[in-house]
mmCIF file of C-alpha atoms in Angstrom:
data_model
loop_
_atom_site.group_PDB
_atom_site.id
_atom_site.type_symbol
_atom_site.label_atom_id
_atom_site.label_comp_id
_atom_site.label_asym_id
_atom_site.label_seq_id
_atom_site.Cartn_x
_atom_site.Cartn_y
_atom_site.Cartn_z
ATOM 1 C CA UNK A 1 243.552 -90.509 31.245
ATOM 2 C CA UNK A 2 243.171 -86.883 30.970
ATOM 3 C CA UNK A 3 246.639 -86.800 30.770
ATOM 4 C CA UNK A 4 247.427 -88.920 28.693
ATOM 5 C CA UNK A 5 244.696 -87.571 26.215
ATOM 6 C CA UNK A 6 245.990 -84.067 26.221
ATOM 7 C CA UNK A 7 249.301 -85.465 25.042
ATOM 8 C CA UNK A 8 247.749 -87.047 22.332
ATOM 9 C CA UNK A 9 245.873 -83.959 20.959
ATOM 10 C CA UNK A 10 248.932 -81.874 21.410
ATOM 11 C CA UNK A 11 251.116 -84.623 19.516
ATOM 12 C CA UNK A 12 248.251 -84.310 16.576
ATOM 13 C CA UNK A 13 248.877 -80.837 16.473
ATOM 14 C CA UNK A 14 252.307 -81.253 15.773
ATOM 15 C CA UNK A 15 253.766 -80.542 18.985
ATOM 16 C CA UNK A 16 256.511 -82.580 21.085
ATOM 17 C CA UNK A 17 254.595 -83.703 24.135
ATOM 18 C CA UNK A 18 254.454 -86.607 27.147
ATOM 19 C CA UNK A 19 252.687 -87.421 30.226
ATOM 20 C CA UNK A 20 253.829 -87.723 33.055
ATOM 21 C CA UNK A 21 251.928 -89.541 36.410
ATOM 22 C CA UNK A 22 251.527 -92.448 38.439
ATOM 23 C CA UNK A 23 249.519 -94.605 35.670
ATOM 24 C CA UNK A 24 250.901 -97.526 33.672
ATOM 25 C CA UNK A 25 251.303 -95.340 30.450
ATOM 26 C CA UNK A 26 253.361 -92.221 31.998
ATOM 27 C CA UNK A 27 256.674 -91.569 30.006
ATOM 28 C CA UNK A 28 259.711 -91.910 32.121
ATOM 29 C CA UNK A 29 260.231 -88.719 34.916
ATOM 30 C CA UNK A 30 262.994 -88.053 34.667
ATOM 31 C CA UNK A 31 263.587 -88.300 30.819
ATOM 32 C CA UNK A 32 260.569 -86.276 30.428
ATOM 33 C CA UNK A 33 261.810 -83.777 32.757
ATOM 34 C CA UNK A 34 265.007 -83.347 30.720
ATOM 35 C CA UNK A 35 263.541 -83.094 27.753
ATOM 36 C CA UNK A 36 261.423 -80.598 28.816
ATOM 37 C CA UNK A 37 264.790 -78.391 30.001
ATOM 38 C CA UNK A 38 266.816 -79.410 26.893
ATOM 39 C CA UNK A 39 264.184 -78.100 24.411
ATOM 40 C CA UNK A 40 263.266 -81.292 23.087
ATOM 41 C CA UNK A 41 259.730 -81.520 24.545
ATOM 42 C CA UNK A 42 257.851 -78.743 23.775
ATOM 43 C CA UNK A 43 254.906 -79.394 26.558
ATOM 44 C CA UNK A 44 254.891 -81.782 29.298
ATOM 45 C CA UNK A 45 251.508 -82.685 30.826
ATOM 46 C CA UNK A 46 251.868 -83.635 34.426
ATOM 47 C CA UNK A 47 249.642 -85.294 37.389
ATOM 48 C CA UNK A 48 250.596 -83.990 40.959
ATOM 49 C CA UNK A 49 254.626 -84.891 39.614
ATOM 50 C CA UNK A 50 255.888 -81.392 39.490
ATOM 51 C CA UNK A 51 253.967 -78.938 41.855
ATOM 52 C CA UNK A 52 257.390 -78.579 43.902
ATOM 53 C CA UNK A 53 260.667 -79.748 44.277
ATOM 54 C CA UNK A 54 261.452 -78.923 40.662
ATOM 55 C CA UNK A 55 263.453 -76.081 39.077
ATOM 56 C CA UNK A 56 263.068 -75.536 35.428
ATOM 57 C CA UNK A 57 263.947 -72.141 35.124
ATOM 58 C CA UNK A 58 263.252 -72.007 31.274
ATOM 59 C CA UNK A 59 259.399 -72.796 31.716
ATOM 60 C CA UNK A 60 257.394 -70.039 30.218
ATOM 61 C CA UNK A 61 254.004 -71.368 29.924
ATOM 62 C CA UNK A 62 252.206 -72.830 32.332
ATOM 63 C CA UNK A 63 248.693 -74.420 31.679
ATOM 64 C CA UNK A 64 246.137 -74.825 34.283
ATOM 65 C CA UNK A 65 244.026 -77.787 33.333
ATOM 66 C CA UNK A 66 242.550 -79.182 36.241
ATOM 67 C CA UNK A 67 240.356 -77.280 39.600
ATOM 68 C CA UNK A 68 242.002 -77.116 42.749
ATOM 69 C CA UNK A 69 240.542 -76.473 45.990
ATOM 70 C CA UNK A 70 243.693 -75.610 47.278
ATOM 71 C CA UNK A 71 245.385 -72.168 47.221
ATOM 72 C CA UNK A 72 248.879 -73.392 48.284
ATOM 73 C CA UNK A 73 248.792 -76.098 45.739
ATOM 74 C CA UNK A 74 247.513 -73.995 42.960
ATOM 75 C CA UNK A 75 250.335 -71.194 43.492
ATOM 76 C CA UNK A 76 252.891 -74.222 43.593
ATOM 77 C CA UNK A 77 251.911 -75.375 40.385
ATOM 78 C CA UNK A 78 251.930 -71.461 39.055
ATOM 79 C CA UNK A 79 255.245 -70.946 40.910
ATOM 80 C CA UNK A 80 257.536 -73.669 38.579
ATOM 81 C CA UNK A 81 257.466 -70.755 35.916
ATOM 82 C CA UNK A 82 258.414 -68.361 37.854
ATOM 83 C CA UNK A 83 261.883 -68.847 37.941
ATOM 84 C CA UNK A 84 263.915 -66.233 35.526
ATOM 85 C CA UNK A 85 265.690 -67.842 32.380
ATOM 86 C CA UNK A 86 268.021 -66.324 29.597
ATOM 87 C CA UNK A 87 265.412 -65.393 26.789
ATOM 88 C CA UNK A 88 262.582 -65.109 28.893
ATOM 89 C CA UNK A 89 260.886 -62.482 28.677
ATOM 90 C CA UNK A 90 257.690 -63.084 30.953
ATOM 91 C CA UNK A 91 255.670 -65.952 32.147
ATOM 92 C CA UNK A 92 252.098 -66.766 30.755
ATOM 93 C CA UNK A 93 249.387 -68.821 32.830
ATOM 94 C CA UNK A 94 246.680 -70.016 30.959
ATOM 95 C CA UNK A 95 243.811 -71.107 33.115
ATOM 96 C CA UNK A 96 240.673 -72.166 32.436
ATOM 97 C CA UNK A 97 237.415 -71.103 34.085
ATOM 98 C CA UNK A 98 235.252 -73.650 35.556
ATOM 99 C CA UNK A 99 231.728 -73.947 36.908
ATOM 100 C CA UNK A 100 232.611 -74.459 40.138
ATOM 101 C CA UNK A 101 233.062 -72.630 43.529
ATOM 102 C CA UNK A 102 236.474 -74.517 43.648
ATOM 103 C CA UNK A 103 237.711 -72.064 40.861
ATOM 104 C CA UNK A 104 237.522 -68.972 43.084
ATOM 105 C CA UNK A 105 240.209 -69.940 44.750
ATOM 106 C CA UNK A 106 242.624 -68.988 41.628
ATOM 107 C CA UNK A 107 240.771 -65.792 41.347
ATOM 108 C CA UNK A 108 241.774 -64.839 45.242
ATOM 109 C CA UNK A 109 245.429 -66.244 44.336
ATOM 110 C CA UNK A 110 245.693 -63.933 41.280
ATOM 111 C CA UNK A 111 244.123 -61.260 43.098
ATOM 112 C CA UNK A 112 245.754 -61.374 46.421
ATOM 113 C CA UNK A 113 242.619 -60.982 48.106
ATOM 114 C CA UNK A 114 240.576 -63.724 50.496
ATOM 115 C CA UNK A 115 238.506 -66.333 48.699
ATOM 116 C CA UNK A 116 235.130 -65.008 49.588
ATOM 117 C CA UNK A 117 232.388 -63.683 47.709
ATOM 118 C CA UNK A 118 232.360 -59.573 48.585
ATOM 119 C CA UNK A 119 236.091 -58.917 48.056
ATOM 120 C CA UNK A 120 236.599 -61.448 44.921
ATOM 121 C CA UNK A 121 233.500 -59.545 43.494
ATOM 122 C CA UNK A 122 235.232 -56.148 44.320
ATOM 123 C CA UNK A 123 238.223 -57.582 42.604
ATOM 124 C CA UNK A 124 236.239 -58.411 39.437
ATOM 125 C CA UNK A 125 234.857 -54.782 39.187
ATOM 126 C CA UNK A 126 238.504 -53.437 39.669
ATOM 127 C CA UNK A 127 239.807 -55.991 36.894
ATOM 128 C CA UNK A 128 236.435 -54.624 34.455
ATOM 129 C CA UNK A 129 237.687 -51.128 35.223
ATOM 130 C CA UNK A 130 241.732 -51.718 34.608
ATOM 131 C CA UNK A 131 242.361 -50.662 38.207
ATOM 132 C CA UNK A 132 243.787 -53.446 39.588
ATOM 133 C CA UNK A 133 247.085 -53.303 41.741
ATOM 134 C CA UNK A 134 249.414 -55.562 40.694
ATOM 135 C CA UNK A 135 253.518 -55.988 41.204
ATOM 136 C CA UNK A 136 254.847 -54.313 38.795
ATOM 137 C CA UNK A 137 254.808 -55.966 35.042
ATOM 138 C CA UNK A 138 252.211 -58.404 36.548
ATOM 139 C CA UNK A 139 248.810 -58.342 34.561
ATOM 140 C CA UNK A 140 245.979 -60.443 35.088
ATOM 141 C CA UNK A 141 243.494 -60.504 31.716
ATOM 142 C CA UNK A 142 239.970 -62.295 32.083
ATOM 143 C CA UNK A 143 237.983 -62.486 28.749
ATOM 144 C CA UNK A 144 234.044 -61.238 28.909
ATOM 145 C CA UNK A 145 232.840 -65.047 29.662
ATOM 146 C CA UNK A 146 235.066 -66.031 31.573
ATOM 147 C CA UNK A 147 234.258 -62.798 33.995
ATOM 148 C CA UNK A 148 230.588 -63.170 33.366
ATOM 149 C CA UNK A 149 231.305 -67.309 34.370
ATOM 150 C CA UNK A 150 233.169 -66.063 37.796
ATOM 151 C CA UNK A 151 230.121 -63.639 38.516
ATOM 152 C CA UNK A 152 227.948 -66.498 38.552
ATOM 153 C CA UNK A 153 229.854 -68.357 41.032
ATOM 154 C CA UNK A 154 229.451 -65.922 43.939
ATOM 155 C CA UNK A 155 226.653 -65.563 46.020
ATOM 156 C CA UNK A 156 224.315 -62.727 45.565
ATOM 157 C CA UNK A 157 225.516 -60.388 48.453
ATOM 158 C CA UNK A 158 223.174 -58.876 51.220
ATOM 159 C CA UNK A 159 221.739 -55.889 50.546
ATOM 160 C CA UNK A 160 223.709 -53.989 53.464
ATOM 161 C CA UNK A 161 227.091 -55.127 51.766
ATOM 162 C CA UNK A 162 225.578 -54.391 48.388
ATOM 163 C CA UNK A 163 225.140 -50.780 49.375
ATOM 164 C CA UNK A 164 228.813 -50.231 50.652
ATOM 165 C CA UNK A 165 230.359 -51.896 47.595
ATOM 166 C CA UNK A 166 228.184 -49.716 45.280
ATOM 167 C CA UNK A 167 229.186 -46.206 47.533
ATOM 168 C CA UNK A 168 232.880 -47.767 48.095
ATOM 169 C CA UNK A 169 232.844 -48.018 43.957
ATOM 170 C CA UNK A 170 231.968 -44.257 43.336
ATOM 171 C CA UNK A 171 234.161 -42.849 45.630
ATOM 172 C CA UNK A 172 237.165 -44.840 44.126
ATOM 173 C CA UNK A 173 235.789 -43.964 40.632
ATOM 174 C CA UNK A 174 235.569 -40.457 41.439
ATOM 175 C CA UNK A 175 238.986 -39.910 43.427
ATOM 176 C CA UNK A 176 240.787 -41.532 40.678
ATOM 177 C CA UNK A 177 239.580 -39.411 37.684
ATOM 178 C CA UNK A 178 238.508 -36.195 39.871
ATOM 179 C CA UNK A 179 234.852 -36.750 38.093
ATOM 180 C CA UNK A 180 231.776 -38.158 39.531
ATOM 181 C CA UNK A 181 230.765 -41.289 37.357
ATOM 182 C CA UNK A 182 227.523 -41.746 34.978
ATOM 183 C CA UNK A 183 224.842 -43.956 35.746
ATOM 184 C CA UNK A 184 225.560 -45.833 32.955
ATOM 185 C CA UNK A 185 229.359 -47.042 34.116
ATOM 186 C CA UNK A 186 227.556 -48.126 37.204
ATOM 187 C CA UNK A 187 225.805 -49.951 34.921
ATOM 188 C CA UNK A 188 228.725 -51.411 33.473
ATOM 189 C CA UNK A 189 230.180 -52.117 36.724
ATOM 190 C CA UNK A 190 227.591 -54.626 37.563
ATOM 191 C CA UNK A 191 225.541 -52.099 39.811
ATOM 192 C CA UNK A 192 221.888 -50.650 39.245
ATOM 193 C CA UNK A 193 222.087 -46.930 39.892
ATOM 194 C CA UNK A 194 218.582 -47.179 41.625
ATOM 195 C CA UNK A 195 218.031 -50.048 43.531
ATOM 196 C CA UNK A 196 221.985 -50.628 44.436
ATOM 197 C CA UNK A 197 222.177 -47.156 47.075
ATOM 198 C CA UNK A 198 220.198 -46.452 49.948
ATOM 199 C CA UNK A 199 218.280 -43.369 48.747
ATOM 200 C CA UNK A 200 216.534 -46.036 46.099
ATOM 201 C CA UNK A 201 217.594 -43.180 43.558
ATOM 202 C CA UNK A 202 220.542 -42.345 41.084
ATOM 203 C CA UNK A 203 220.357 -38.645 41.137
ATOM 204 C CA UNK A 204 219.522 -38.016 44.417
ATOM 205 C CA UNK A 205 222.699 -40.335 45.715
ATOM 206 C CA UNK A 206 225.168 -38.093 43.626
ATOM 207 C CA UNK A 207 223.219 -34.783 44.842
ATOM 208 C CA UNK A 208 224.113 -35.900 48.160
ATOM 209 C CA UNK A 209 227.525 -37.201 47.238
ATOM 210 C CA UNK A 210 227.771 -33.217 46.552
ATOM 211 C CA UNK A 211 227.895 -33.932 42.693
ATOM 212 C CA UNK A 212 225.311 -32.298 40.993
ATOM 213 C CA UNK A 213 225.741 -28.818 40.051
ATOM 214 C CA UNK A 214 223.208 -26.261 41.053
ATOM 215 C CA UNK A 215 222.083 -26.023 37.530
ATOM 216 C CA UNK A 216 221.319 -29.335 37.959
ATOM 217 C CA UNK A 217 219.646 -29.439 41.191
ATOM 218 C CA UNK A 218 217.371 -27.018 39.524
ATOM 219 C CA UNK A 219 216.426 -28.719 36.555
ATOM 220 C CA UNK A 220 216.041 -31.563 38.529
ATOM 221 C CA UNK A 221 213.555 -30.275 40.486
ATOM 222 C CA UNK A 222 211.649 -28.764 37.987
ATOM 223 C CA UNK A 223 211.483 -31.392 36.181
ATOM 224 C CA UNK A 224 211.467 -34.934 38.464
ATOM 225 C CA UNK A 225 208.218 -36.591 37.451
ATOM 226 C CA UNK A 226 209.663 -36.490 34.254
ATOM 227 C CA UNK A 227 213.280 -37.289 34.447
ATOM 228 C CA UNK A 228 212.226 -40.210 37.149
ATOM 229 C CA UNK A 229 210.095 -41.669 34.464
ATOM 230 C CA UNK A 230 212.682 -42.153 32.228
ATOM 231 C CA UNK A 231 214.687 -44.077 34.584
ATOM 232 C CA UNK A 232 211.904 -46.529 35.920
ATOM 233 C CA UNK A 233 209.784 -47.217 31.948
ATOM 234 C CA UNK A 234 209.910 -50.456 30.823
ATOM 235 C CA UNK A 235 212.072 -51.402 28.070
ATOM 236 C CA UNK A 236 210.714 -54.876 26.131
ATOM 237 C CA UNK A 237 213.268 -53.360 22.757
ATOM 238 C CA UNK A 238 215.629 -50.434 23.044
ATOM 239 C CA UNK A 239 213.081 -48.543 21.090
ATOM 240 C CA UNK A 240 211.246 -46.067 23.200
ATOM 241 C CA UNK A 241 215.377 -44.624 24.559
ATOM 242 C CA UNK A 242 215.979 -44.039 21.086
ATOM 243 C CA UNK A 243 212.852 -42.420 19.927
ATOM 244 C CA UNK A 244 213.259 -39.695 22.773
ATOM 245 C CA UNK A 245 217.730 -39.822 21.547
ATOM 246 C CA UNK A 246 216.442 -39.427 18.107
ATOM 247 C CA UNK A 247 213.561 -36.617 19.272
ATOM 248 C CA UNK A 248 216.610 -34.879 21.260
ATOM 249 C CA UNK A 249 219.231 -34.976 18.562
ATOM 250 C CA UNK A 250 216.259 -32.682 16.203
ATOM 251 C CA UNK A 251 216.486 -30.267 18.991
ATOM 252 C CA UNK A 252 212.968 -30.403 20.184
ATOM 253 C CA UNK A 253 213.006 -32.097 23.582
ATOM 254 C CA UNK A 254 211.121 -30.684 24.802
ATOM 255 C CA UNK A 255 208.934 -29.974 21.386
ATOM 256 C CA UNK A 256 207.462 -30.918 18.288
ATOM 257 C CA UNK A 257 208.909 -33.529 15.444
ATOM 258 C CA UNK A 258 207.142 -34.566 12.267
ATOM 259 C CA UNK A 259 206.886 -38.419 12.175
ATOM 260 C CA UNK A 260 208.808 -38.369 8.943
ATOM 261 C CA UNK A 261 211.703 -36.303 10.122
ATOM 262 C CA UNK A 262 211.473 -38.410 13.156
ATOM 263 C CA UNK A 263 211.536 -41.695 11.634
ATOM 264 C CA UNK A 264 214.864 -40.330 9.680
ATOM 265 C CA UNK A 265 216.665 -39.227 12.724
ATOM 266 C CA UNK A 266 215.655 -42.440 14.342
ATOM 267 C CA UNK A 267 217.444 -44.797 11.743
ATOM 268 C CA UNK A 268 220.821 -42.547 11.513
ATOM 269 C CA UNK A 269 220.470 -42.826 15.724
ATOM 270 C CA UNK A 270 219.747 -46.511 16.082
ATOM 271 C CA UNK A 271 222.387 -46.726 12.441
ATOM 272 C CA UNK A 272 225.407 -45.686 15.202
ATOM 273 C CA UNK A 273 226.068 -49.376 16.768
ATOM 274 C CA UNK A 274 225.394 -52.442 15.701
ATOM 275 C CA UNK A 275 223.698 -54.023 18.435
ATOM 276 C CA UNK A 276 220.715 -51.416 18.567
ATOM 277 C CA UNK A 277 220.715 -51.063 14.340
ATOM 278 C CA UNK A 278 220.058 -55.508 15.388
ATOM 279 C CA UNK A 279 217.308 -54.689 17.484
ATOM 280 C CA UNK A 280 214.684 -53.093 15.380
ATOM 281 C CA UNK A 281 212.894 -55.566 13.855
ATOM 282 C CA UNK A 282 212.999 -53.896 10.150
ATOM 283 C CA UNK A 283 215.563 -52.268 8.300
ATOM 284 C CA UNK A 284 216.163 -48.823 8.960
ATOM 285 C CA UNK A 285 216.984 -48.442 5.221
ATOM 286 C CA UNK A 286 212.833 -48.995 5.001
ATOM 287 C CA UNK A 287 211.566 -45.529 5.859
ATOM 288 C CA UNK A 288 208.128 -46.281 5.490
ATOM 289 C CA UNK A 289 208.070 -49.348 7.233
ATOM 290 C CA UNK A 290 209.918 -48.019 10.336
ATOM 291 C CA UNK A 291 207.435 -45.200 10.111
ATOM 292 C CA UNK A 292 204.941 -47.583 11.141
ATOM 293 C CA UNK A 293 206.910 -49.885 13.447
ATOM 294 C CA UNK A 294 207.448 -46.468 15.239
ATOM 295 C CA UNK A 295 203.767 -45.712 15.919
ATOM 296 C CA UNK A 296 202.795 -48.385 16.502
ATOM 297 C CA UNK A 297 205.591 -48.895 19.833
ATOM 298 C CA UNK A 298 207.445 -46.618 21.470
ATOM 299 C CA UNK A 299 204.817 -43.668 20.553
ATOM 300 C CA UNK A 300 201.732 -45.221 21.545
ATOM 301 C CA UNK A 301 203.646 -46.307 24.082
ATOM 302 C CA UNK A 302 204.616 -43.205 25.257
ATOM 303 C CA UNK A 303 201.422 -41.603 24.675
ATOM 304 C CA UNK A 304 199.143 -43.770 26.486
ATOM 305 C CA UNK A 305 201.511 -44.516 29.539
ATOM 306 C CA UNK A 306 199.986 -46.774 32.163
ATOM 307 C CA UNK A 307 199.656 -45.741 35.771
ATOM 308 C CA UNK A 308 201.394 -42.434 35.387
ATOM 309 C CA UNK A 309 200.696 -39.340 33.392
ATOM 310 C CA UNK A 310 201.700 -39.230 29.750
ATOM 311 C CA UNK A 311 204.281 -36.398 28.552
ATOM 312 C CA UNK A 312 204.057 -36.962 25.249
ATOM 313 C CA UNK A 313 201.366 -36.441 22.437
ATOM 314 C CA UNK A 314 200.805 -37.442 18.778
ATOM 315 C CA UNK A 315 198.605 -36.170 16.664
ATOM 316 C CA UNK A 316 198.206 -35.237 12.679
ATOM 317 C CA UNK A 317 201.885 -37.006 12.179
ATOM 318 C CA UNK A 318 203.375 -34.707 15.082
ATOM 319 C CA UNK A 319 204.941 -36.184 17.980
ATOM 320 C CA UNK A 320 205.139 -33.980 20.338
ATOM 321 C CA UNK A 321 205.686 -33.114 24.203
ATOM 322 C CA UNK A 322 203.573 -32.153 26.774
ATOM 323 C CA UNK A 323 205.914 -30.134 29.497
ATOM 324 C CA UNK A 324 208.513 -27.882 28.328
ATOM 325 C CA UNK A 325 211.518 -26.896 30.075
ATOM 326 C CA UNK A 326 212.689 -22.869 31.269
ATOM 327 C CA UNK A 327 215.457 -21.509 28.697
ATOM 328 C CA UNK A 328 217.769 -21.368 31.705
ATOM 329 C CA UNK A 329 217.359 -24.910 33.012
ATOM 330 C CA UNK A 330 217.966 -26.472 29.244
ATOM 331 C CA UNK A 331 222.017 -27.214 28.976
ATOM 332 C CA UNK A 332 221.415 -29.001 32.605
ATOM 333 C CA UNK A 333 218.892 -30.806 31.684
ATOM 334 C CA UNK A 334 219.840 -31.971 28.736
ATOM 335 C CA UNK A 335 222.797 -32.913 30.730
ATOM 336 C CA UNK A 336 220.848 -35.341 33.144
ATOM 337 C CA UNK A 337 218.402 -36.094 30.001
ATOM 338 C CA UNK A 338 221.294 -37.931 28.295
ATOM 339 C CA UNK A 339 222.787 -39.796 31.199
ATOM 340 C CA UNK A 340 219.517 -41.556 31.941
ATOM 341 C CA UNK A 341 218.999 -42.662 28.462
ATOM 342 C CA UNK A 342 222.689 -43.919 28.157
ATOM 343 C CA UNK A 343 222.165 -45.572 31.593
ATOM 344 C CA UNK A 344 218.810 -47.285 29.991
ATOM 345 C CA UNK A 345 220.529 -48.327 27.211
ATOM 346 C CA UNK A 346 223.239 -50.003 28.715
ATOM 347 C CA UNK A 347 221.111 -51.688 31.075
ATOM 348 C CA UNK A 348 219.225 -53.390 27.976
ATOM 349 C CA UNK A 349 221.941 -54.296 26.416
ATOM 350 C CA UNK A 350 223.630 -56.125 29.354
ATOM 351 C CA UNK A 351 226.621 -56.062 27.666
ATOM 352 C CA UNK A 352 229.422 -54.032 30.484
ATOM 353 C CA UNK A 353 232.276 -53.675 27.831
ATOM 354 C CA UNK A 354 229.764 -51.658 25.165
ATOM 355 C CA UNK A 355 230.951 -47.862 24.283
ATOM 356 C CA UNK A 356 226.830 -46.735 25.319
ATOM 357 C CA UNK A 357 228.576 -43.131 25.657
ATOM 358 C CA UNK A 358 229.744 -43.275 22.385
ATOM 359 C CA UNK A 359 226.463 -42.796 20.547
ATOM 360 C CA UNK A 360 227.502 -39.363 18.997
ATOM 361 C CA UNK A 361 224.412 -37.397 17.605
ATOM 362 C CA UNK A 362 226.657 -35.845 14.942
ATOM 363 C CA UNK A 363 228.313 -38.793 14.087
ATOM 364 C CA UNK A 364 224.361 -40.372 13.520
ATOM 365 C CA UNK A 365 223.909 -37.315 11.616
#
């Protein structure tokens, strides 16, 4: 029936099609067959018919419409395109996603890997990243969903294995571009720089990964409390990030701002990408009525801070800070200042294939 339905839709799209299977309404086999190989069929839908035995070397599309729980069945089917043919150039498998365990298999196919959960997940990361090793003029292109869809078919790995995938993910990172990564591609990699390593914290992992300058190490010291605040506040809006982006970007964080220079810098800040300029819940055009939205969140809340000590002050229509940072430490901390609010960001947003990096302060300005 499915069949048989597909060729029907096809047909109504203007395309030469039959079906082919064991029912009473399958179109002849081997007329169909021919057809296909002379040109005169364009697509020919077929029920466990064709999946070997068959050589149609000018087959350049091959749709998967159906889950298979089978690996050897599922490359059989793939393999009747495979064949090379004057005027083709390459072979393109369409396959659709499911909601099914069943549909890993096809993943571990593609990927040459074993169907189970740790190295089809390791697989995924290494298709997000565009690292994958293929033959050569082989590529294998998931869109966003459909990645997101396969995610949710594995099982959540143990917390041992989640560790060595997160460490085994650096390292690779790091070899292949000689530079340690930022939080926030972690982030985009599906891992929480925090809770995902064994030290339970992003900056002390890379300082023992031998990645932090000692610049770094310094500023880090000197200034933890803060620095480990920023990675652990709660984020109910991307708000309270881009206050302290938009307080940074005026050159005074640590410092003083005016609220009205503040709320200015804020909209050109949360102006740079869509998706945050979509979060604030009035227009940043509206000056005054940001001004307000602005006090009223991220500055009381991070003024009156609950359960830890507040670092910030406003008073008189002056936001302000209450630590300050030596003249020495300030290019390395603003260093490990920026990564944690990128990092923040793009864990808010969820969203793995978002530039966060690209938020240019003088391209808000």
């Amino acid at each position: 029936r499915h069949a048989d339905f597909m060729a029907e839709f096809f047909r109504g799209k203007g395309l030469r099609c039959a079906a082919v299977h064991a029912g009473a309404t399958s179109a002849p086999r081997a007329s169909s067959l021919q057809g296909l190989r002379d040109g005169d069929l364009d697509v020919l839908f077929a029920v466990d018919m064709f999946n070997e035995g068959v050589d149609v070397p000018e087959i350049d599309t091959v749709l998967m419409l159906r889950p298979t729980e089978s690996t050897t069945i599922w490359m059989q089917q793939f393999g009747r395109g495979l064949r090379r043919s004057p005027g083709k150039a390459r072979l393109t498998v369409v396959d659709y996603i499911g909601n099914h365990r069943s549909f890993l298999v096809k993943a571990g196919a593609l990927f040459n890997c074993p169907v189970n959960d740790a190295e089809i997940r390791q697989k995924l990361l290494e298709a997000a990243a565009h690292t994958l090793v293929l033959p050569p003029g082989c590529d294998v292109t998931y869109d966003l969903e459909a990645m997101d869809n396969l995610r949710g078919l594995l099982r959540a790995p143990r917390r041992a294995e989640r560790f060595e995938r997160f460490e085994t993910f650096y390292d690779d990172l790091k070899a292949r571009r000689g530079a340690r990564p930022s939080a926030a591609e972690m982030v985009e990699a599906d891992f929480h720089p925090n809770t995902d390593n064994r030290l339970g914290d992003w900056f002390a992992f890379v300082r023992g990964r031998g990645d932090l300058s000692d610049p770094e190490i310094r500023a880090l010291e000197r200034n933890r409390n803060f620095l480990a605040t920023l990675t652990t506040t709660s984020l109910a809006r991307s708000y309270k990030p881009l206050l302290l982006r938009a307080m940074h970007a005026e050159g005074e964080l640590p410092g003083r701002v005016g609220i009205e220079a503040l709320t200015a810098r804020f909209a050109k800040v949360a102006a740079a990408n869509p998706m945050f300029r979509d979060d604030v819940s009035t227009g940043l055009e509206n000056l005054r009525a940001l001004r307000g939205l602005l006090v009223r969140y991220p500055i009381e809340r991070w003024v009156t801070a609950r359960g830890a000590p507040s670092f910030f002050n406003y008073a008189d229509g002056v936001f302000s800070t209450r630590f300050d940072v030596a003249d020495e430490d300030r290019p390395a901390f603003d260093d490990l200042f920026l990564e944690i609010i990128d990092w923040r960001l793009a864990e808010y947003l969820g969203r793995a294939h978002l530039p966060i990096g690209g938020i240019d302060e003088d391209e808000a300005v």
